Short mmCIF file of C-alpha atoms and ligand atoms in Angstrom, two decimals:
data_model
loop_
_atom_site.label_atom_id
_atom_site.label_comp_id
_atom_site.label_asym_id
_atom_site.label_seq_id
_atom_site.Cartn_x
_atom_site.Cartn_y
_atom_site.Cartn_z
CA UNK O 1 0.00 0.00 0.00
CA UNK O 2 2.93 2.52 0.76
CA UNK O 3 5.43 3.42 -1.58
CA UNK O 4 8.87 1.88 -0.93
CA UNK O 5 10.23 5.67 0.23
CA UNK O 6 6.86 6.38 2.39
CA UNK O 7 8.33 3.00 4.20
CA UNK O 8 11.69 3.90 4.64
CA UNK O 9 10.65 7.38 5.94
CA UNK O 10 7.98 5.26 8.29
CA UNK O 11 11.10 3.34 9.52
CA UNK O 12 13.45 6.46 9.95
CA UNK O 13 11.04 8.45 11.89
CA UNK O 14 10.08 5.78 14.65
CA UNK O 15 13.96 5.42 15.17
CA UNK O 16 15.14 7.70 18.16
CA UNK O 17 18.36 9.07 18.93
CA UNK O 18 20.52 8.18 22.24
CA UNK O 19 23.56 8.50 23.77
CA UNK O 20 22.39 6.77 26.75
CA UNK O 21 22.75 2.66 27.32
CA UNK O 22 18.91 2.05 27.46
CA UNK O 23 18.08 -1.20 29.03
CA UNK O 24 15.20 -3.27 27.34
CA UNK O 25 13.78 -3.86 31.12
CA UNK O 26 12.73 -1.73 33.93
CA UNK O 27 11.25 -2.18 37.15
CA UNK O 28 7.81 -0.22 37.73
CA UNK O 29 4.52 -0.39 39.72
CA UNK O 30 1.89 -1.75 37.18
CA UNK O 31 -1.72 -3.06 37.36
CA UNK O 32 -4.02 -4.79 35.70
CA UNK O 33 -7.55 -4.26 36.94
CA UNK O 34 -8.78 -1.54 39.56
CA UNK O 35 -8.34 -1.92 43.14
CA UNK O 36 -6.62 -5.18 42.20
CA UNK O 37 -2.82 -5.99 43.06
CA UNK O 38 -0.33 -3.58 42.47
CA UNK O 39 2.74 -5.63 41.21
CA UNK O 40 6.37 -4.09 41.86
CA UNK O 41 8.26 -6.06 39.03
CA UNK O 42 10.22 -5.97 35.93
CA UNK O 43 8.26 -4.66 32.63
CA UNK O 44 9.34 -3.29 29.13
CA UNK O 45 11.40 -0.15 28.76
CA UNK O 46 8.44 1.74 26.34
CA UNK O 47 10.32 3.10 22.75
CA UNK O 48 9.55 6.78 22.01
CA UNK O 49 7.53 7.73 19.24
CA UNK O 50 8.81 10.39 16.65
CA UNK O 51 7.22 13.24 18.36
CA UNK O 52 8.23 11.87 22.44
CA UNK O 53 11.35 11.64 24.57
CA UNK O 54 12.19 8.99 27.27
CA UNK O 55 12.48 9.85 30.13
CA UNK O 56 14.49 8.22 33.00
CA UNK O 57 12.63 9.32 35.78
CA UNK O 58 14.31 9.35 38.84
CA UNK O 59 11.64 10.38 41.55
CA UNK O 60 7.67 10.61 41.13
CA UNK O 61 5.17 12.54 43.24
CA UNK O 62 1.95 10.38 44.31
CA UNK O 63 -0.73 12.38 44.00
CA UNK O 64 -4.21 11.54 45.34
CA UNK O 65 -5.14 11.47 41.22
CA UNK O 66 -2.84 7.86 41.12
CA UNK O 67 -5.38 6.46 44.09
CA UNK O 68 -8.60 7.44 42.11
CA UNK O 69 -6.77 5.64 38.63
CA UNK O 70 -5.91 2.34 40.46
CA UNK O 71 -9.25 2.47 42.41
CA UNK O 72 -11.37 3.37 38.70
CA UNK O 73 -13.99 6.01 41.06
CA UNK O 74 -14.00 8.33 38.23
CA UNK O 75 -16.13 8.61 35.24
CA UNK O 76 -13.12 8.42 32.82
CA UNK O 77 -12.21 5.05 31.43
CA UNK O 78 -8.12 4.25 31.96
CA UNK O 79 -6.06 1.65 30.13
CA UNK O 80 -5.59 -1.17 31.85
CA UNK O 81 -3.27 -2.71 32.64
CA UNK O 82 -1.52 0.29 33.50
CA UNK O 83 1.34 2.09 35.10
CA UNK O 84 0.06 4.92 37.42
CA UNK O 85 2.19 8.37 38.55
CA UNK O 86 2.17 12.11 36.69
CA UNK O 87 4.84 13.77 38.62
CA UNK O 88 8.06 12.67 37.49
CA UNK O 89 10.98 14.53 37.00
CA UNK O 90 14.02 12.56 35.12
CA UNK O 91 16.81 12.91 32.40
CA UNK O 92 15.90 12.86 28.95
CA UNK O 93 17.73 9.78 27.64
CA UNK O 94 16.65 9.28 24.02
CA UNK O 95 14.17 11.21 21.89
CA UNK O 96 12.14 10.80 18.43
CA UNK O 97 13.43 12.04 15.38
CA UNK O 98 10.54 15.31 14.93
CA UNK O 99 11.72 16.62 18.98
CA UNK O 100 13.18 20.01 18.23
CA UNK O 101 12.58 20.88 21.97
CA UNK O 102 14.86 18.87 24.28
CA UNK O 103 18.20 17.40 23.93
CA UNK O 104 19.78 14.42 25.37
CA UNK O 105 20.45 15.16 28.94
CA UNK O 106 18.06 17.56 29.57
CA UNK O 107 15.81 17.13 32.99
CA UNK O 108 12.60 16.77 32.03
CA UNK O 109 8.86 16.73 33.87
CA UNK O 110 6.21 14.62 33.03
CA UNK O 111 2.63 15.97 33.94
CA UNK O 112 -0.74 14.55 34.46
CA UNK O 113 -1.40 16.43 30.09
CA UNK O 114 0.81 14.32 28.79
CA UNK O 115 -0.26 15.37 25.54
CA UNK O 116 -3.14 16.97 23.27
CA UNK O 117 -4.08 17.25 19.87
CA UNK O 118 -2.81 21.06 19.21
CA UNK O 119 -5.25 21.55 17.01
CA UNK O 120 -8.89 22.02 18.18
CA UNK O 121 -10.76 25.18 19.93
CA UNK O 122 -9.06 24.29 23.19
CA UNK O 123 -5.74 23.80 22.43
CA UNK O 124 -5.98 26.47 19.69
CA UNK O 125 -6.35 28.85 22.90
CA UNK O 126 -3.95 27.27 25.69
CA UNK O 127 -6.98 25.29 27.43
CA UNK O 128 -4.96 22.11 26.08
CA UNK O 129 -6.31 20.00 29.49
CA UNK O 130 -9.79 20.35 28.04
CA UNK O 131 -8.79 18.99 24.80
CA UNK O 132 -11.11 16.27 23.98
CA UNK O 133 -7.95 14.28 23.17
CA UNK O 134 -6.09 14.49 25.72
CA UNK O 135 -3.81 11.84 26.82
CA UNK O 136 -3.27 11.31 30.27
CA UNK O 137 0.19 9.77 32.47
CA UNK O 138 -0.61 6.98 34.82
CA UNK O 139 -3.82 7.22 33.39
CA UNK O 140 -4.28 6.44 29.32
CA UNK O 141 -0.92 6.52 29.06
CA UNK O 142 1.72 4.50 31.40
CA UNK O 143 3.29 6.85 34.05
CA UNK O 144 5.72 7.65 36.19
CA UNK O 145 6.04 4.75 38.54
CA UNK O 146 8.42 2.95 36.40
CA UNK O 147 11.84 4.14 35.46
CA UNK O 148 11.71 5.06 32.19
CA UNK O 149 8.66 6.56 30.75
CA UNK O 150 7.47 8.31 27.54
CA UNK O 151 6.51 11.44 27.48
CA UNK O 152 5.09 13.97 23.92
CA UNK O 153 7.91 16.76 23.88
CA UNK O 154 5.59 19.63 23.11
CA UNK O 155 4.02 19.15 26.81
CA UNK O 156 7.03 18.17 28.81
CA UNK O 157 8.20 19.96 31.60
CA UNK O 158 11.62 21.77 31.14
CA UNK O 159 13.61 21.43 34.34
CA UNK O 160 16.76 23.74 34.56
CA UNK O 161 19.96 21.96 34.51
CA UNK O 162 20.74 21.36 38.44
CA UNK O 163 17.31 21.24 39.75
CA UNK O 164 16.24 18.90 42.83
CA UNK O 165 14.60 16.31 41.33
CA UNK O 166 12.79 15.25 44.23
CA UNK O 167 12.12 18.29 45.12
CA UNK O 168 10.36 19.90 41.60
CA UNK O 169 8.20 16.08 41.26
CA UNK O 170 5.51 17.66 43.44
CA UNK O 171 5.45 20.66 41.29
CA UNK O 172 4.12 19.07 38.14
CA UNK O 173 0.94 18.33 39.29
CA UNK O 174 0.55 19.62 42.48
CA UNK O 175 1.91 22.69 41.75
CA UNK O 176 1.01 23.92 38.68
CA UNK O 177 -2.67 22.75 39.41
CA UNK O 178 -2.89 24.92 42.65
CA UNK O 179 -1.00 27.73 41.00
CA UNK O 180 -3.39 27.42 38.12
CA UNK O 181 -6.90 27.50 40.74
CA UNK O 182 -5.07 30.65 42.52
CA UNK O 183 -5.21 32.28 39.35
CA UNK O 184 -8.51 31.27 38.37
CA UNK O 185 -9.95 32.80 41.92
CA UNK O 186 -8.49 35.85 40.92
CA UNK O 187 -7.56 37.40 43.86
CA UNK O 188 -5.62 40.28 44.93
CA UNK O 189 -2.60 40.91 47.50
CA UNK O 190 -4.02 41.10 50.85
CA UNK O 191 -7.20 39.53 50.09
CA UNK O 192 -8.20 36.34 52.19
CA UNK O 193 -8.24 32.86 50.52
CA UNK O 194 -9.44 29.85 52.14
CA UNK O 195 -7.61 26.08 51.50
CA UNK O 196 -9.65 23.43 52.19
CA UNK O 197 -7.32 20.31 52.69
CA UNK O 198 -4.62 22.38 53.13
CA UNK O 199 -1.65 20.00 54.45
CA UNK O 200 -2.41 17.82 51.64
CA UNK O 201 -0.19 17.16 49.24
CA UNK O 202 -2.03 20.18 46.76
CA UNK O 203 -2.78 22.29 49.81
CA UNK O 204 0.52 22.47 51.61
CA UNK O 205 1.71 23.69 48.11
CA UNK O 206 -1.74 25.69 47.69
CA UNK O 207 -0.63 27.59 51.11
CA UNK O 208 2.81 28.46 49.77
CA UNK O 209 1.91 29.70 46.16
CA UNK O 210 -1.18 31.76 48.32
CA UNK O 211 1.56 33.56 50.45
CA UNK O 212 4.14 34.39 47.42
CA UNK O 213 0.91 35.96 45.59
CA UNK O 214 0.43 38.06 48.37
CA UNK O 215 -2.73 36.67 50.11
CA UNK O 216 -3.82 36.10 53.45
CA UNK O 217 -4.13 32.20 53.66
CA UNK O 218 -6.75 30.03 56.07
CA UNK O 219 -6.46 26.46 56.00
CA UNK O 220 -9.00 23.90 56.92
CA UNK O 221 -7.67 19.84 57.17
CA UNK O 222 -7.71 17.82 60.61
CA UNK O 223 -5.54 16.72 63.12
CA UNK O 224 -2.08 18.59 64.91
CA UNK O 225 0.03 17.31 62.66
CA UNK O 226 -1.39 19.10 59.64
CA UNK O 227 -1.67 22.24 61.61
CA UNK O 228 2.20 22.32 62.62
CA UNK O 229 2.71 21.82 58.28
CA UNK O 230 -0.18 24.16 57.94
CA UNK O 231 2.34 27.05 59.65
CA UNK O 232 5.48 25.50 58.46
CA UNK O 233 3.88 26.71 55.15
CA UNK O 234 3.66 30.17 55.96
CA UNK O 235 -0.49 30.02 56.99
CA UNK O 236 -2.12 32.53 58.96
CA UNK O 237 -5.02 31.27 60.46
CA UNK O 238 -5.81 27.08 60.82
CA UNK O 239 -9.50 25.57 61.04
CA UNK O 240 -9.50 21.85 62.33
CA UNK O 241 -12.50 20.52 60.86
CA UNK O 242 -12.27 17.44 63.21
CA UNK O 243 -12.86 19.93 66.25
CA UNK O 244 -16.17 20.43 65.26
CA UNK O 245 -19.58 17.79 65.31
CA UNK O 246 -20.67 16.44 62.31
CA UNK O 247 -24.24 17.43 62.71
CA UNK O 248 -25.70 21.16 61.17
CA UNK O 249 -25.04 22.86 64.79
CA UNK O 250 -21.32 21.93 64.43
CA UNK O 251 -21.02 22.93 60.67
CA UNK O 252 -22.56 25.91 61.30
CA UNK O 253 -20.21 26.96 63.99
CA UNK O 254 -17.09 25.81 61.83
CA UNK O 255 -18.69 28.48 59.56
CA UNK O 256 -19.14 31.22 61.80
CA UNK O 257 -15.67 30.42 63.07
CA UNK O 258 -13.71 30.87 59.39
CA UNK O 259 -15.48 34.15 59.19
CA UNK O 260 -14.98 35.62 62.51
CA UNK O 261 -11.35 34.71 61.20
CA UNK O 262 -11.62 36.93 58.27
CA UNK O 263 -12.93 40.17 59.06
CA UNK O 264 -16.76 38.97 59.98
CA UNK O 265 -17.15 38.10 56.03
CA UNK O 266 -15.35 34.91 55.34
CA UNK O 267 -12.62 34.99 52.43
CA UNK O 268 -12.68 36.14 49.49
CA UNK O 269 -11.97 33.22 47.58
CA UNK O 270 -11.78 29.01 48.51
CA UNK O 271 -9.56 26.62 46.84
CA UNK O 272 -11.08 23.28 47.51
CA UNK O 273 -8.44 20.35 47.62
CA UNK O 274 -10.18 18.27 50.05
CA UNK O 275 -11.76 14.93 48.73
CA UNK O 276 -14.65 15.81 50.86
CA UNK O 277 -17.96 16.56 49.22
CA UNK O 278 -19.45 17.92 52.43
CA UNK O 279 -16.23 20.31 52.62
CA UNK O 280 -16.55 21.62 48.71
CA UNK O 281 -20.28 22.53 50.18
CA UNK O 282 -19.34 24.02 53.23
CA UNK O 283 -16.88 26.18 51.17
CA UNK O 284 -20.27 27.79 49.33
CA UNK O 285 -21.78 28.83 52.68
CA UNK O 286 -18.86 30.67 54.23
CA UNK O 287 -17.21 32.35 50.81
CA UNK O 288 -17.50 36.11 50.96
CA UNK O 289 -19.80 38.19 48.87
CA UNK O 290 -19.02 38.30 45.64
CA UNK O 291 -16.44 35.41 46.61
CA UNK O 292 -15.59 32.51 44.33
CA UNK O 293 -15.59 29.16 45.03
CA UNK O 294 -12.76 27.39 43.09
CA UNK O 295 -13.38 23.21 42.95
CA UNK O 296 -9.99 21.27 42.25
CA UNK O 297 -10.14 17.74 44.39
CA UNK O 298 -12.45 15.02 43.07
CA UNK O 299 -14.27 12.71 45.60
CA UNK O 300 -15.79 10.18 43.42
CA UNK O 301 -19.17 11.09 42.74
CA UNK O 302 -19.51 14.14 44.68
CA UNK O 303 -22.09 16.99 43.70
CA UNK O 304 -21.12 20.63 44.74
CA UNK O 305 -24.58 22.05 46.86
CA UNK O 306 -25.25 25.53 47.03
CA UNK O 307 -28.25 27.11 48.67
CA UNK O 308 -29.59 29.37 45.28
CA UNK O 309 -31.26 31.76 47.23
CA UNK O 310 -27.79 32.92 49.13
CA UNK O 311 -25.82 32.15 45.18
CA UNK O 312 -28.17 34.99 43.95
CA UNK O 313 -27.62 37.52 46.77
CA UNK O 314 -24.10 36.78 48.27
CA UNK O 315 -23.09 37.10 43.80
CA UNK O 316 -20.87 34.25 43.86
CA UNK O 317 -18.78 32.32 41.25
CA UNK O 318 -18.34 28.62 41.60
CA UNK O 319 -15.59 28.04 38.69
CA UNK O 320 -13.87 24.39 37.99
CA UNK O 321 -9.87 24.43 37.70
CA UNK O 322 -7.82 21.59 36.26
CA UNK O 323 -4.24 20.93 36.00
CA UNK O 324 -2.51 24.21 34.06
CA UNK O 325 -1.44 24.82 30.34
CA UNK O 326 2.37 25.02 29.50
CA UNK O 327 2.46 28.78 30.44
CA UNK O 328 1.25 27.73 33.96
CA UNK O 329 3.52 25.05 34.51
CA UNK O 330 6.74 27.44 33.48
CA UNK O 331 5.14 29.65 35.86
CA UNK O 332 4.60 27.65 38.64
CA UNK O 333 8.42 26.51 38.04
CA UNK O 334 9.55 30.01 38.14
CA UNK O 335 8.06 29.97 41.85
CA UNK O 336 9.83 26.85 42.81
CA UNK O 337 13.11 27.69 41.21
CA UNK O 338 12.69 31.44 43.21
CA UNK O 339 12.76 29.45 46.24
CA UNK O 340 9.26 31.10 46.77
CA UNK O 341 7.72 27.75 47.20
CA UNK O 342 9.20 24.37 48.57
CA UNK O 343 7.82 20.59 48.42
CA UNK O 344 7.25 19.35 51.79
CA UNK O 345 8.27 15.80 51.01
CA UNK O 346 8.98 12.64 52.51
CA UNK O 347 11.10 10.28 49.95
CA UNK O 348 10.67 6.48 49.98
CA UNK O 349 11.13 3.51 47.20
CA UNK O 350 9.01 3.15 44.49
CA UNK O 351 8.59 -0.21 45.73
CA UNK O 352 5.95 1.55 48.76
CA UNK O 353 3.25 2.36 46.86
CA UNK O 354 1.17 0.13 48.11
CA UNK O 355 1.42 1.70 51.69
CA UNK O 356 1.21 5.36 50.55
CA UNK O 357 -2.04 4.66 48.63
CA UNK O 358 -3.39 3.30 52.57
CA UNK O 359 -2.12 6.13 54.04
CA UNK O 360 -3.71 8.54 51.72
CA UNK O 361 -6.80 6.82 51.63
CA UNK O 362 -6.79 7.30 55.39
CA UNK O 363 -5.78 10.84 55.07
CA UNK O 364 -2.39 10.55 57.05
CA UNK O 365 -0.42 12.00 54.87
CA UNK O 366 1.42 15.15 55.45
CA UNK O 367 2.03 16.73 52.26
CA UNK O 368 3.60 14.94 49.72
CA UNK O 369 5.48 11.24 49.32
CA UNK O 370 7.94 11.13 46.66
CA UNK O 371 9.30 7.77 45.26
CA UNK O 372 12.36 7.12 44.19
CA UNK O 373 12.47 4.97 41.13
CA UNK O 374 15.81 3.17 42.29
CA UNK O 375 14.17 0.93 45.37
P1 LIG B 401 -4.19 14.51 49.65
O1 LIG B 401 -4.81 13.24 50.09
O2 LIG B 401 -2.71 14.68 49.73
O3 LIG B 401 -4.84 15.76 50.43
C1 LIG B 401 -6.19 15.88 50.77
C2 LIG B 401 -6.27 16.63 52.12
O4 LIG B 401 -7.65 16.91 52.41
C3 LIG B 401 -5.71 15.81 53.28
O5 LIG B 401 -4.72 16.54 53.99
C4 LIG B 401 -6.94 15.55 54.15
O6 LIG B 401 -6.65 15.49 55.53
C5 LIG B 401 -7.80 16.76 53.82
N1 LIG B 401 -9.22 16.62 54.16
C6 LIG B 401 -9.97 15.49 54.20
N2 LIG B 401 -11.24 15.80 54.58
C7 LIG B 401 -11.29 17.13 54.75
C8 LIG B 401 -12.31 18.04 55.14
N3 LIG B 401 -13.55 17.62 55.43
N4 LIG B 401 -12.01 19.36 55.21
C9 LIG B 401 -10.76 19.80 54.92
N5 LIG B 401 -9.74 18.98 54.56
C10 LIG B 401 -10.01 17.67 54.47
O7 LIG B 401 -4.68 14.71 48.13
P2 LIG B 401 -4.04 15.61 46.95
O8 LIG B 401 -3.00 14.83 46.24
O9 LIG B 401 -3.72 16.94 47.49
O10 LIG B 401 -5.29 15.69 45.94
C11 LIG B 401 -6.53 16.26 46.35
C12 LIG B 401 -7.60 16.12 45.30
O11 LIG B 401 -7.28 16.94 44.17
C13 LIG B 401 -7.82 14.70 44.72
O12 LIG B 401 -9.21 14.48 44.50
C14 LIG B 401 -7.11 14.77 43.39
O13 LIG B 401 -7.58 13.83 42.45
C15 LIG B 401 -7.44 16.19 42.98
N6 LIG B 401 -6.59 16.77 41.95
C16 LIG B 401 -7.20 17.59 41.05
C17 LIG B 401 -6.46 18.20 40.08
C18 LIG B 401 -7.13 19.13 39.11
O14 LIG B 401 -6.54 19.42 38.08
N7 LIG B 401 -8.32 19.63 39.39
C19 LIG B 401 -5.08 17.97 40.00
C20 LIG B 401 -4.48 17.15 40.94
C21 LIG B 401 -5.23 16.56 41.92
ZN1 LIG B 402 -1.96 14.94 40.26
#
């Protein structure tokens, strides 16, 4: 059907360049159905196609995202079997034969976009995460929990030459996704913004981004531990949801409570990162007027509830924010690479997964657990 020179071409382009030794095995977290076993063991090294480089990641955020892909709670078929993680930050060992972007060497970040079409309305206007497209890491595409992973060049992550690579994993989801919500509130310096799950692994970063912007931050998570990372972060003022009764007496008083805290009218603007439906609705009773409510965490399921007759009066804006376009992840570097912002991480082998996804299912985690592909 192709001409002999259409085949040669074919050939030439699917063959990537390398100065690296790549191995043809790797060892990586992969599995096959949801919820099922996840299997630390030896797997294929993937091959680049003509428009990706390979990356040899050498430490991978887990974000909350990689426990909703291996449990399958969302709405959004993933391939199966499947390699999870979209935080990694490697070397770029090899590359396809159209990447005009990266050479070999480079650090490189793989993100939760791991690529788009480029050409529809959405990625036409830098809204490539909308893209109806798009391919997703640890999620239709293998990840980051594996040593070497693929990722398309245009949407990459360009690390600077001597960057922590431990350190900046966090930042390609976590932080370019809370730097992104903090824009889409649209706040300004001095204003008050409320994080709800804020010594999570997005809110402890959330708190940090909040500061350098200028804002006055309140968090909301539970326990003492989260309030000591909570300050650590730079907060101002710390709500301990766990303080108060489940039933509408003790909601309302957590209410009153955040906005005695800021100035009698609650904050101007709420970034929710909890996995809690009940706290996403909370967040529409206590907003300022004229506040917006900005929805980033995902508990499967969940509806967002807000009283109409008080959405009508109080003026307020519930808006949706996910991940962050290119421009928002160089941003959100720029921030890290300032110093402005740090990952507050704890680093164990890649070979843990299993316990981190318990711990974060149980909410123990204190911001972020990075694993290092070597163990
Ligand atoms: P995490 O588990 O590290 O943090 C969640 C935090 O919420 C924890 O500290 C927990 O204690 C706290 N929490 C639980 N119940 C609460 C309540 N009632 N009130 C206040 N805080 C409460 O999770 P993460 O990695 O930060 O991810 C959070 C969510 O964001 C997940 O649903 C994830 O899928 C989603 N996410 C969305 C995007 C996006 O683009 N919109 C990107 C990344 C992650
Ligand atoms: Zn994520």
């Amino acid at each position: 059907m192709f001409s002999s020179t259409f085949k040669r071409q074919l050939t030439k382009s699917i063959r990537f360049q390398s100065t690296f030794t790549i191995p043809k095995t790797q060892m990586g977290v992969i599995f096959e159905t949801h919820g099922g076993p996840l299997h630390y063991k030896e797997i294929p090294v993937p091959i680049p196609k003509s428009t990706e480089i390979l990356i040899n990641v050498k430490y991978s955020g887990v974000c909350h995202t990689d426990l909703h892909a291996w449990k399958g709670d969302w709405p959004l078929p993933a391939k199966l079997p499947l390699v999870g993680g979209h935080e990694g930050a490697g070397i770029v060992v090899a590359k396809g034969s159209a990447v005009k972007n990266f050479e070999i060497g480079d650090l490189a970040g793989i993100k939760w976009l791991n690529g788009s079409c480029m050409s529809c309305e959405f990625c036409e206007q830098g809204d490539e995460s909308n893209c109806e497209h798009a391919d997703l890491s640890g999620y239709t595409h293998d990840g980051s929990f594996q040593q070497y992973a693929t990722a398309d060049a245009i949407q990459a992550a360009k690390i600077p030459n001597g960057t922590d690579l431990a350190q900046v994993a966090p930042i390609l989801c976590a932080g370019v996704t809370v730097y992104k919500a903090l824009k889409t509130a649209d706040l300004r310096a001095g204003q008050w913004v409320a994080i709800s799950g804020a010594a999570g692994g997005l809110g402890s970063l959330a708190v940090q981004y909040a500061k350098a912007m200028g804002l006055r931050v309140l968090g909301i998570d539970g326990g003492e531990g989260k309030k000591e990372l909570f300050t650590k972060c730079g907060g101002d003022v710390f709500i301990d949801f766990t303080k108060y009764s489940r039933d509408e007496n003790g909601n309302d008083k957590m209410i009153n409570d955040i906005k005695i805290a800021t100035n009698g009218l609650g904050p101007h603007g709420v970034i929710n990162v909890s996995v809690s439906e009940s706290a996403i609705s909370q967040s529409c009773s206590y907003v300022r007027s004229t506040g917006k409510v900005v929805l980033v965490g995902m508990p499967s399921g969940a509806i967002c509830k807000s009283d109409v007759f008080q959405h009508v009066v109080k003026s307020l804006q519930i808006k949706g924010s996910y991940v962050g376009n290119r421009a928002d992840t160089r941003e959100a570097l720029e921030f890290f690479n300032d110093g402005k912002v740090k990952s507050p991480i704890k680093v164990v082998g890649l070979s843990k997964l299993p316990e981190i996804y318990e711990l974060m299912e149980q909410g123990k985690i204190l911001g972020r657990y990075v694993v290092d592909t070597a163990y």
